């Protein structure tokens, strides 16, 4: 992340520089440090999903798929939404396949916002949100979530809404905090969206990664919300296939049409052989999705207790791949960015400085995010190294 002014780059993208994930993964590669930065698993997902992609390639599914996505995948997405959230979407008119959730988010913001519209986001925000809001010519308005619980301050949301507000962009389970919005919090967001006639975009890419019996509830399930909510998700986290970039949008037909209009000029289509493979994944039995969450919950526990032993103040997440720590017990100046840049040399570990996800920089300056979607031996080795920082 660099704030240096870049020649040629448009004013609206100044300040975005290189993403923190690129910077930190490059640092991990050049130093050989353990990469607990960028969130990707270090093991493969279900064999039948991988085999389906191989079969699709061997079977000749290697040309452009249809614009809205292959029917087999749209049907599987529809069944999956109905099975897990009880909401029915028409595969032909209410579902759109995208190049990861990232493209779906970009297309939603570009297709739904005019210049000067305001987009209300919860911060810390996933890094692509701000850049895409800017690319859409819209203006972000932030409502900050604070540790330890990162509960939603609904009065702050209400206060941030004004006549220019076009949409609310919600992410639950939330990256980087691991916060899962509760039924009450979702109900109060829904009430405001209905009162002010707002569209809500919900990023649900971590929908199956919830722990301790926490339930992920899609905002679209709340009364009056289905037809004003754009649900975005993807297969990367659910099937350990972050490199495949198969995402999707579920919404009413007019909302999907608006998103598709933008999407068709971004990539048109993508990932043909991966589409039927993700369809196989979405149709796996409930036991698959339960085991995924149970396995990740034990990895969360492993890393949380290791980070506590290493001396950090740790905020236990209810979902996602990530745990956030306050570094000040180990680094009293609380400079998380400097901490992460020196960590590979000092300890052979890479983390992500949460400050890059904040507009209110002081709120996130002393926070660092570590990913636990890694093999147990990798987590254990990282913890052993981090404990050395106390010496
Ligand atoms: N939203 C959030 C909150 C994320 O953490 C990520 C990162 N995987 C994405 C969207 C992007 O998802 P995809 O890889 O499917 O583009
Ligand atoms: N979503 C992943 C994370 O937050 C990274 C995705 C990316 O590299 N853009 O770590």
CSV table of C-alpha atoms and ligand atoms in Angstrom, one decimal:
chain,number,residue,atom,x,y,z
A,1,UNK,CA,0.0,0.0,0.0
A,2,UNK,CA,1.6,3.2,-1.1
A,3,UNK,CA,0.2,6.7,-0.9
A,4,UNK,CA,2.8,8.2,-3.3
A,5,UNK,CA,1.3,10.1,-6.2
A,6,UNK,CA,1.5,7.9,-9.3
A,7,UNK,CA,2.0,9.5,-12.7
A,8,UNK,CA,-0.6,8.7,-15.4
A,9,UNK,CA,-3.0,7.2,-12.8
A,10,UNK,CA,-6.4,8.9,-12.6
A,11,UNK,CA,-7.3,11.1,-9.7
A,12,UNK,CA,-10.0,8.7,-8.5
A,13,UNK,CA,-7.5,5.9,-8.1
A,14,UNK,CA,-4.7,7.9,-6.5
A,15,UNK,CA,-3.8,6.6,-3.1
A,16,UNK,CA,-4.8,3.0,-3.8
A,17,UNK,CA,-1.3,2.0,-4.9
A,18,UNK,CA,-0.5,-1.7,-4.8
A,19,UNK,CA,-2.8,-3.9,-2.7
A,20,UNK,CA,-1.6,-4.9,0.7
A,21,UNK,CA,-2.1,-8.6,-0.3
A,22,UNK,CA,0.3,-8.3,-3.3
A,23,UNK,CA,2.8,-6.4,-1.1
A,24,UNK,CA,2.7,-8.9,1.8
A,25,UNK,CA,2.6,-12.1,-0.4
A,26,UNK,CA,5.6,-10.8,-2.3
A,27,UNK,CA,7.4,-10.2,1.0
A,28,UNK,CA,6.5,-13.8,2.1
A,29,UNK,CA,7.9,-15.1,-1.2
A,30,UNK,CA,11.1,-13.1,-1.0
A,31,UNK,CA,11.9,-13.8,2.6
A,32,UNK,CA,10.6,-17.4,2.8
A,33,UNK,CA,8.4,-16.3,5.8
A,34,UNK,CA,5.2,-18.2,6.7
A,35,UNK,CA,2.4,-16.4,5.0
A,36,UNK,CA,-0.5,-15.8,7.4
A,37,UNK,CA,-1.3,-12.6,5.4
A,38,UNK,CA,-3.4,-13.2,2.3
A,39,UNK,CA,-6.4,-15.4,3.0
A,40,UNK,CA,-6.0,-18.6,1.0
A,41,UNK,CA,-5.9,-22.2,2.2
A,42,UNK,CA,-2.8,-24.4,1.8
A,43,UNK,CA,-4.7,-27.6,1.1
A,44,UNK,CA,-7.0,-28.6,-1.7
A,45,UNK,CA,-10.7,-28.8,-1.5
A,46,UNK,CA,-13.0,-31.7,-2.2
A,47,UNK,CA,-11.7,-34.2,-4.8
A,48,UNK,CA,-15.0,-34.5,-6.6
A,49,UNK,CA,-14.9,-30.7,-7.3
A,50,UNK,CA,-11.4,-30.8,-8.6
A,51,UNK,CA,-12.2,-33.8,-10.7
A,52,UNK,CA,-15.2,-32.1,-12.2
A,53,UNK,CA,-13.0,-29.2,-13.4
A,54,UNK,CA,-10.5,-31.7,-15.0
A,55,UNK,CA,-13.4,-33.6,-16.7
A,56,UNK,CA,-14.8,-30.3,-18.0
A,57,UNK,CA,-11.5,-29.3,-19.6
A,58,UNK,CA,-11.0,-32.8,-21.0
A,59,UNK,CA,-14.6,-32.7,-22.2
A,60,UNK,CA,-14.1,-29.6,-24.2
A,61,UNK,CA,-15.8,-26.9,-22.0
A,62,UNK,CA,-13.1,-24.5,-22.9
A,63,UNK,CA,-14.8,-21.7,-24.8
A,64,UNK,CA,-16.9,-18.7,-23.7
A,65,UNK,CA,-19.7,-19.8,-21.4
A,66,UNK,CA,-23.1,-18.0,-21.7
A,67,UNK,CA,-23.1,-14.4,-20.5
A,68,UNK,CA,-25.2,-15.1,-17.3
A,69,UNK,CA,-23.1,-18.2,-16.5
A,70,UNK,CA,-23.7,-21.9,-17.3
A,71,UNK,CA,-27.2,-23.1,-16.5
A,72,UNK,CA,-25.9,-26.0,-14.5
A,73,UNK,CA,-24.1,-23.6,-12.1
A,74,UNK,CA,-27.0,-21.1,-11.9
A,75,UNK,CA,-29.3,-24.0,-11.0
A,76,UNK,CA,-26.9,-25.2,-8.4
A,77,UNK,CA,-26.6,-21.7,-6.9
A,78,UNK,CA,-30.4,-21.4,-6.8
A,79,UNK,CA,-30.7,-24.8,-5.0
A,80,UNK,CA,-27.9,-23.9,-2.6
A,81,UNK,CA,-29.5,-20.5,-1.6
A,82,UNK,CA,-32.8,-22.3,-1.0
A,83,UNK,CA,-31.2,-25.0,1.0
A,84,UNK,CA,-29.2,-22.8,3.3
A,85,UNK,CA,-31.1,-19.5,3.4
A,86,UNK,CA,-34.6,-20.5,2.4
A,87,UNK,CA,-34.8,-17.9,-0.3
A,88,UNK,CA,-35.8,-18.8,-3.9
A,89,UNK,CA,-34.1,-17.2,-6.9
A,90,UNK,CA,-35.0,-17.9,-10.5
A,91,UNK,CA,-31.8,-19.3,-12.2
A,92,UNK,CA,-32.7,-17.6,-15.5
A,93,UNK,CA,-33.4,-14.1,-14.4
A,94,UNK,CA,-32.2,-13.7,-10.8
A,95,UNK,CA,-28.7,-15.2,-10.8
A,96,UNK,CA,-25.6,-14.0,-12.5
A,97,UNK,CA,-22.2,-15.8,-12.5
A,98,UNK,CA,-19.2,-13.5,-12.1
A,99,UNK,CA,-15.4,-13.7,-12.0
A,100,UNK,CA,-15.2,-14.1,-8.3
A,101,UNK,CA,-17.0,-12.0,-5.8
A,102,UNK,CA,-14.5,-9.2,-6.6
A,103,UNK,CA,-16.0,-8.7,-10.1
A,104,UNK,CA,-19.6,-9.0,-8.7
A,105,UNK,CA,-18.8,-6.2,-6.2
A,106,UNK,CA,-17.3,-4.0,-8.9
A,107,UNK,CA,-20.2,-4.6,-11.3
A,108,UNK,CA,-22.8,-4.0,-8.6
A,109,UNK,CA,-21.2,-0.7,-7.6
A,110,UNK,CA,-20.7,0.5,-11.2
A,111,UNK,CA,-24.1,-0.7,-12.3
A,112,UNK,CA,-26.0,0.7,-9.4
A,113,UNK,CA,-24.3,4.0,-8.4
A,114,UNK,CA,-24.2,7.3,-10.3
A,115,UNK,CA,-21.5,9.9,-9.8
A,116,UNK,CA,-21.8,11.5,-6.4
A,117,UNK,CA,-24.1,8.8,-4.9
A,118,UNK,CA,-23.0,7.8,-1.4
A,119,UNK,CA,-22.3,4.2,-0.4
A,120,UNK,CA,-22.4,3.4,3.3
A,121,UNK,CA,-19.8,0.8,4.3
A,122,UNK,CA,-18.8,-0.7,7.6
A,123,UNK,CA,-15.1,-0.2,8.4
A,124,UNK,CA,-12.7,-1.8,8.5
A,125,UNK,CA,-13.7,-2.5,4.8
A,126,UNK,CA,-12.3,-5.2,2.5
A,127,UNK,CA,-9.8,-3.4,0.4
A,128,UNK,CA,-11.6,-3.6,-3.0
A,129,UNK,CA,-14.7,-1.8,-1.8
A,130,UNK,CA,-13.2,1.7,-1.6
A,131,UNK,CA,-11.4,1.3,-4.9
A,132,UNK,CA,-14.6,0.1,-6.6
A,133,UNK,CA,-16.7,2.9,-5.1
A,134,UNK,CA,-14.2,5.3,-6.5
A,135,UNK,CA,-14.3,3.7,-9.9
A,136,UNK,CA,-18.0,4.0,-9.9
A,137,UNK,CA,-17.7,7.7,-9.2
A,138,UNK,CA,-19.5,7.3,-5.9
A,139,UNK,CA,-18.5,8.4,-2.5
A,140,UNK,CA,-17.9,6.2,0.5
A,141,UNK,CA,-19.3,6.9,4.0
A,142,UNK,CA,-17.9,4.9,6.8
A,143,UNK,CA,-19.4,3.5,10.0
A,144,UNK,CA,-16.6,2.1,12.2
A,145,UNK,CA,-16.9,-1.3,14.0
A,146,UNK,CA,-14.9,-1.3,17.3
A,147,UNK,CA,-13.3,-4.2,19.1
A,148,UNK,CA,-13.6,-6.3,21.1
A,149,UNK,CA,-17.0,-7.4,19.8
A,150,UNK,CA,-17.2,-5.2,16.7
A,151,UNK,CA,-21.0,-4.7,17.4
A,152,UNK,CA,-22.9,-2.6,14.9
A,153,UNK,CA,-23.6,1.0,16.1
A,154,UNK,CA,-27.0,1.4,14.4
A,155,UNK,CA,-27.3,5.0,15.5
A,156,UNK,CA,-24.1,5.7,13.6
A,157,UNK,CA,-25.5,4.0,10.5
A,158,UNK,CA,-28.7,6.1,10.9
A,159,UNK,CA,-26.7,9.3,11.3
A,160,UNK,CA,-24.6,8.6,8.2
A,161,UNK,CA,-27.7,8.1,5.9
A,162,UNK,CA,-28.6,11.3,4.0
A,163,UNK,CA,-30.5,12.1,0.7
A,164,UNK,CA,-27.4,11.2,-1.4
A,165,UNK,CA,-27.2,7.7,0.1
A,166,UNK,CA,-27.8,5.1,-2.6
A,167,UNK,CA,-26.8,1.9,-1.1
A,168,UNK,CA,-25.5,0.1,1.9
A,169,UNK,CA,-22.6,-2.3,1.4
A,170,UNK,CA,-22.5,-5.0,4.2
A,171,UNK,CA,-20.1,-7.8,4.7
A,172,UNK,CA,-21.0,-10.6,7.0
A,173,UNK,CA,-19.1,-12.8,8.1
A,174,UNK,CA,-16.8,-9.8,8.0
A,175,UNK,CA,-13.3,-9.5,6.8
A,176,UNK,CA,-11.0,-8.6,8.6
A,177,UNK,CA,-12.8,-8.7,12.0
A,178,UNK,CA,-14.5,-12.1,11.8
A,179,UNK,CA,-17.7,-10.4,13.1
A,180,UNK,CA,-21.0,-12.1,12.1
A,181,UNK,CA,-23.9,-9.7,12.1
A,182,UNK,CA,-26.6,-10.9,14.5
A,183,UNK,CA,-30.3,-11.2,13.7
A,184,UNK,CA,-31.0,-8.0,15.6
A,185,UNK,CA,-28.3,-6.1,13.8
A,186,UNK,CA,-29.6,-7.3,10.5
A,187,UNK,CA,-33.2,-6.4,11.4
A,188,UNK,CA,-32.1,-2.8,12.3
A,189,UNK,CA,-30.2,-2.5,9.0
A,190,UNK,CA,-33.3,-3.8,7.1
A,191,UNK,CA,-35.5,-1.3,8.9
A,192,UNK,CA,-33.3,1.6,7.8
A,193,UNK,CA,-33.0,0.3,4.2
A,194,UNK,CA,-36.8,0.1,4.0
A,195,UNK,CA,-37.4,3.5,5.6
A,196,UNK,CA,-34.9,5.3,3.3
A,197,UNK,CA,-35.6,3.1,0.2
A,198,UNK,CA,-32.0,1.9,-0.1
A,199,UNK,CA,-30.5,-1.0,-2.0
A,200,UNK,CA,-28.3,-3.2,0.1
A,201,UNK,CA,-25.3,-5.2,-1.3
A,202,UNK,CA,-24.3,-8.0,1.0
A,203,UNK,CA,-21.0,-9.7,0.6
A,204,UNK,CA,-21.4,-13.3,1.9
A,205,UNK,CA,-18.2,-15.0,0.7
A,206,UNK,CA,-17.6,-16.4,4.1
A,207,UNK,CA,-21.2,-17.7,4.5
A,208,UNK,CA,-20.2,-21.2,5.5
A,209,UNK,CA,-17.2,-20.1,7.7
A,210,UNK,CA,-19.0,-19.5,11.0
A,211,UNK,CA,-18.0,-21.0,14.4
A,212,UNK,CA,-19.4,-21.8,17.9
A,213,UNK,CA,-22.9,-22.4,16.6
A,214,UNK,CA,-23.1,-18.9,15.1
A,215,UNK,CA,-25.6,-18.7,12.2
A,216,UNK,CA,-25.0,-16.8,9.1
A,217,UNK,CA,-28.2,-15.0,8.1
A,218,UNK,CA,-28.5,-13.4,4.7
A,219,UNK,CA,-30.1,-10.0,4.8
A,220,UNK,CA,-32.2,-11.1,1.9
A,221,UNK,CA,-34.1,-13.4,4.2
A,222,UNK,CA,-35.6,-10.5,6.2
A,223,UNK,CA,-39.1,-9.3,5.5
A,224,UNK,CA,-39.2,-6.7,2.8
A,225,UNK,CA,-35.5,-7.2,1.9
A,226,UNK,CA,-35.3,-9.9,-0.9
A,227,UNK,CA,-36.1,-7.4,-3.7
A,228,UNK,CA,-33.8,-4.6,-2.5
A,229,UNK,CA,-30.8,-6.9,-1.6
A,230,UNK,CA,-28.0,-7.9,-3.9
A,231,UNK,CA,-26.4,-11.0,-2.5
A,232,UNK,CA,-22.8,-11.7,-3.6
A,233,UNK,CA,-20.9,-14.8,-2.8
A,234,UNK,CA,-18.3,-17.1,-4.4
A,235,UNK,CA,-16.8,-20.6,-4.4
A,236,UNK,CA,-13.3,-19.7,-3.3
A,237,UNK,CA,-13.6,-20.0,0.4
A,238,UNK,CA,-16.2,-22.7,0.5
A,239,UNK,CA,-14.3,-25.1,-1.7
A,240,UNK,CA,-10.7,-24.1,-1.1
A,241,UNK,CA,-10.5,-22.8,-4.7
A,242,UNK,CA,-9.6,-19.2,-4.3
A,243,UNK,CA,-7.7,-19.2,-7.6
A,244,UNK,CA,-10.7,-20.3,-9.6
A,245,UNK,CA,-12.6,-17.0,-9.2
A,246,UNK,CA,-16.1,-18.2,-9.6
A,247,UNK,CA,-18.5,-15.8,-7.9
A,248,UNK,CA,-22.2,-15.0,-8.2
A,249,UNK,CA,-25.0,-12.5,-7.7
A,250,UNK,CA,-28.5,-13.4,-6.5
A,251,UNK,CA,-31.1,-10.6,-6.5
A,252,UNK,CA,-34.4,-9.6,-8.1
A,253,UNK,CA,-34.4,-9.5,-11.9
A,254,UNK,CA,-34.2,-5.7,-12.2
A,255,UNK,CA,-31.2,-5.6,-9.9
A,256,UNK,CA,-29.5,-8.5,-11.6
A,257,UNK,CA,-30.0,-6.8,-14.9
A,258,UNK,CA,-28.3,-3.6,-13.7
A,259,UNK,CA,-25.4,-5.6,-12.3
A,260,UNK,CA,-25.1,-7.7,-15.5
A,261,UNK,CA,-25.1,-4.6,-17.7
A,262,UNK,CA,-21.9,-3.5,-16.0
A,263,UNK,CA,-20.4,-7.0,-15.7
A,264,UNK,CA,-20.7,-7.9,-19.4
A,265,UNK,CA,-18.3,-5.1,-20.2
A,266,UNK,CA,-15.8,-5.9,-17.5
A,267,UNK,CA,-15.0,-9.5,-18.4
A,268,UNK,CA,-18.1,-10.6,-20.3
A,269,UNK,CA,-17.6,-14.1,-18.9
A,270,UNK,CA,-15.0,-16.3,-17.2
A,271,UNK,CA,-13.9,-19.7,-15.9
A,272,UNK,CA,-15.8,-22.0,-18.1
A,273,UNK,CA,-14.5,-25.4,-16.9
A,274,UNK,CA,-14.7,-24.2,-13.2
A,275,UNK,CA,-18.4,-23.4,-13.4
A,276,UNK,CA,-19.7,-27.0,-13.6
A,277,UNK,CA,-17.1,-28.0,-10.9
A,278,UNK,CA,-18.4,-25.3,-8.5
A,279,UNK,CA,-21.9,-26.6,-9.3
A,280,UNK,CA,-20.8,-30.1,-8.0
A,281,UNK,CA,-19.5,-28.4,-4.8
A,282,UNK,CA,-22.7,-26.5,-4.1
A,283,UNK,CA,-24.6,-29.8,-4.3
A,284,UNK,CA,-22.4,-31.6,-1.8
A,285,UNK,CA,-24.2,-32.9,1.3
A,286,UNK,CA,-24.7,-30.8,4.5
A,287,UNK,CA,-21.9,-32.9,6.1
A,288,UNK,CA,-19.3,-31.3,3.8
A,289,UNK,CA,-20.3,-27.7,4.9
A,290,UNK,CA,-20.4,-28.7,8.5
A,291,UNK,CA,-17.0,-30.3,8.4
A,292,UNK,CA,-15.5,-27.3,6.7
A,293,UNK,CA,-16.7,-25.0,9.6
A,294,UNK,CA,-15.6,-27.5,12.3
A,295,UNK,CA,-12.1,-27.9,10.8
A,296,UNK,CA,-11.7,-24.1,10.5
A,297,UNK,CA,-13.0,-23.6,14.0
A,298,UNK,CA,-10.3,-25.8,15.4
A,299,UNK,CA,-7.7,-23.9,13.4
A,300,UNK,CA,-9.1,-20.7,14.7
A,301,UNK,CA,-8.8,-22.0,18.3
A,302,UNK,CA,-5.2,-23.2,17.6
A,303,UNK,CA,-4.1,-19.8,16.3
A,304,UNK,CA,-6.0,-17.7,18.8
A,305,UNK,CA,-4.5,-19.6,21.8
A,306,UNK,CA,-1.0,-19.4,20.1
A,307,UNK,CA,-1.3,-15.7,19.6
A,308,UNK,CA,-2.4,-15.2,23.2
A,309,UNK,CA,0.6,-17.1,24.4
A,310,UNK,CA,2.8,-15.0,22.1
A,311,UNK,CA,1.5,-12.0,24.1
A,312,UNK,CA,-0.9,-10.3,21.8
A,313,UNK,CA,-4.4,-9.1,22.8
A,314,UNK,CA,-6.6,-11.3,20.6
A,315,UNK,CA,-10.1,-10.6,19.3
A,316,UNK,CA,-11.7,-14.0,18.9
A,317,UNK,CA,-13.6,-14.1,15.5
A,318,UNK,CA,-17.0,-15.8,15.0
A,319,UNK,CA,-16.4,-16.4,11.3
A,320,UNK,CA,-14.0,-16.1,8.3
A,321,UNK,CA,-10.4,-17.1,7.9
A,322,UNK,CA,-9.0,-14.3,10.0
A,323,UNK,CA,-8.1,-13.3,13.6
A,324,UNK,CA,-7.2,-9.7,14.5
A,325,UNK,CA,-4.8,-8.8,17.3
A,326,UNK,CA,-3.8,-5.6,19.1
A,327,UNK,CA,0.0,-5.5,18.8
A,328,UNK,CA,0.6,-2.9,21.6
A,329,UNK,CA,1.5,-5.4,24.3
A,330,UNK,CA,4.4,-6.4,22.1
A,331,UNK,CA,5.0,-3.1,20.3
A,332,UNK,CA,3.9,-0.2,22.4
A,333,UNK,CA,4.1,2.4,19.6
A,334,UNK,CA,1.3,0.5,18.0
A,335,UNK,CA,2.5,0.9,14.4
A,336,UNK,CA,0.9,-2.1,12.7
A,337,UNK,CA,2.2,-1.3,9.2
A,338,UNK,CA,5.8,-1.1,10.4
A,339,UNK,CA,5.3,-4.2,12.5
A,340,UNK,CA,4.1,-6.2,9.5
A,341,UNK,CA,6.8,-4.9,7.2
A,342,UNK,CA,9.5,-6.0,9.7
A,343,UNK,CA,7.8,-9.2,10.9
A,344,UNK,CA,9.3,-11.5,8.2
A,345,UNK,CA,12.8,-10.5,9.2
A,346,UNK,CA,12.1,-10.4,12.9
A,347,UNK,CA,10.0,-13.6,13.2
A,348,UNK,CA,9.7,-15.2,9.7
A,349,UNK,CA,5.9,-14.6,9.6
A,350,UNK,CA,3.7,-12.4,7.5
A,351,UNK,CA,0.5,-10.7,8.7
A,352,UNK,CA,-1.7,-7.9,7.3
A,353,UNK,CA,-1.8,-4.5,8.9
A,354,UNK,CA,-5.5,-3.7,9.4
A,355,UNK,CA,-4.9,0.0,9.1
A,356,UNK,CA,-5.2,-0.4,5.3
A,357,UNK,CA,-8.8,-1.4,5.8
A,358,UNK,CA,-9.7,1.9,7.7
A,359,UNK,CA,-10.5,5.4,6.7
A,360,UNK,CA,-10.3,6.3,10.4
A,361,UNK,CA,-6.6,5.4,10.5
A,362,UNK,CA,-6.1,5.8,14.3
A,363,UNK,CA,-8.9,3.2,14.9
A,364,UNK,CA,-7.0,0.5,13.0
A,365,UNK,CA,-3.3,1.6,13.4
A,366,UNK,CA,-2.4,-1.0,16.1
A,367,UNK,CA,-4.3,-4.0,14.6
A,368,UNK,CA,-2.8,-6.9,12.7
A,369,UNK,CA,-4.7,-9.7,10.9
A,370,UNK,CA,-3.5,-13.3,10.7
A,371,UNK,CA,-5.1,-16.0,8.6
A,372,UNK,CA,-5.7,-19.5,10.1
A,373,UNK,CA,-6.8,-21.3,6.9
A,374,UNK,CA,-3.5,-23.2,7.0
A,375,UNK,CA,-2.3,-26.7,8.0
A,376,UNK,CA,-1.9,-27.2,11.7
A,377,UNK,CA,1.8,-27.7,11.5
A,378,UNK,CA,2.1,-24.4,9.7
A,379,UNK,CA,0.1,-22.6,12.4
A,380,UNK,CA,2.2,-24.2,15.1
A,381,UNK,CA,5.4,-23.2,13.4
A,382,UNK,CA,4.2,-19.6,13.0
A,383,UNK,CA,3.2,-19.5,16.7
A,384,UNK,CA,6.6,-20.8,17.8
A,385,UNK,CA,8.2,-18.1,15.8
A,386,UNK,CA,5.9,-15.3,17.1
A,387,UNK,CA,6.6,-16.4,20.7
A,388,UNK,CA,10.2,-15.5,20.1
A,389,UNK,CA,9.2,-11.8,19.8
A,390,UNK,CA,8.8,-11.7,23.6
A,391,UNK,CA,12.4,-12.5,24.2
B,1,LIG,N1,-15.1,-10.1,-0.3
B,1,LIG,C1,-14.4,-10.4,0.8
B,1,LIG,C2,-14.9,-9.9,2.1
B,1,LIG,C3,-13.2,-11.1,0.7
B,1,LIG,O1,-12.5,-11.3,1.8
B,1,LIG,C4,-12.8,-11.5,-0.5
B,1,LIG,C5,-11.4,-12.2,-0.7
B,1,LIG,N2,-11.5,-13.4,-1.0
B,1,LIG,C6,-13.6,-11.2,-1.7
B,1,LIG,C7,-14.7,-10.5,-1.5
B,1,LIG,C8,-13.2,-11.6,-3.0
B,1,LIG,O2,-13.7,-12.9,-3.4
B,1,LIG,P1,-13.2,-13.6,-4.7
B,1,LIG,O3,-11.9,-14.3,-4.5
B,1,LIG,O4,-14.3,-14.6,-4.9
B,1,LIG,O5,-13.2,-12.6,-5.8
B,2,LIG,N1,-9.7,-11.9,0.4
B,2,LIG,C1,-8.4,-12.3,0.7
B,2,LIG,C2,-7.9,-11.6,2.0
B,2,LIG,O1,-8.6,-10.8,2.5
B,2,LIG,C3,-7.4,-11.8,-0.4
B,2,LIG,C4,-7.9,-11.6,-1.7
B,2,LIG,C5,-6.9,-10.8,-2.6
B,2,LIG,O2,-5.8,-11.0,-2.6
B,2,LIG,N2,-7.5,-9.8,-3.2
B,2,LIG,O3,-6.9,-11.9,2.4
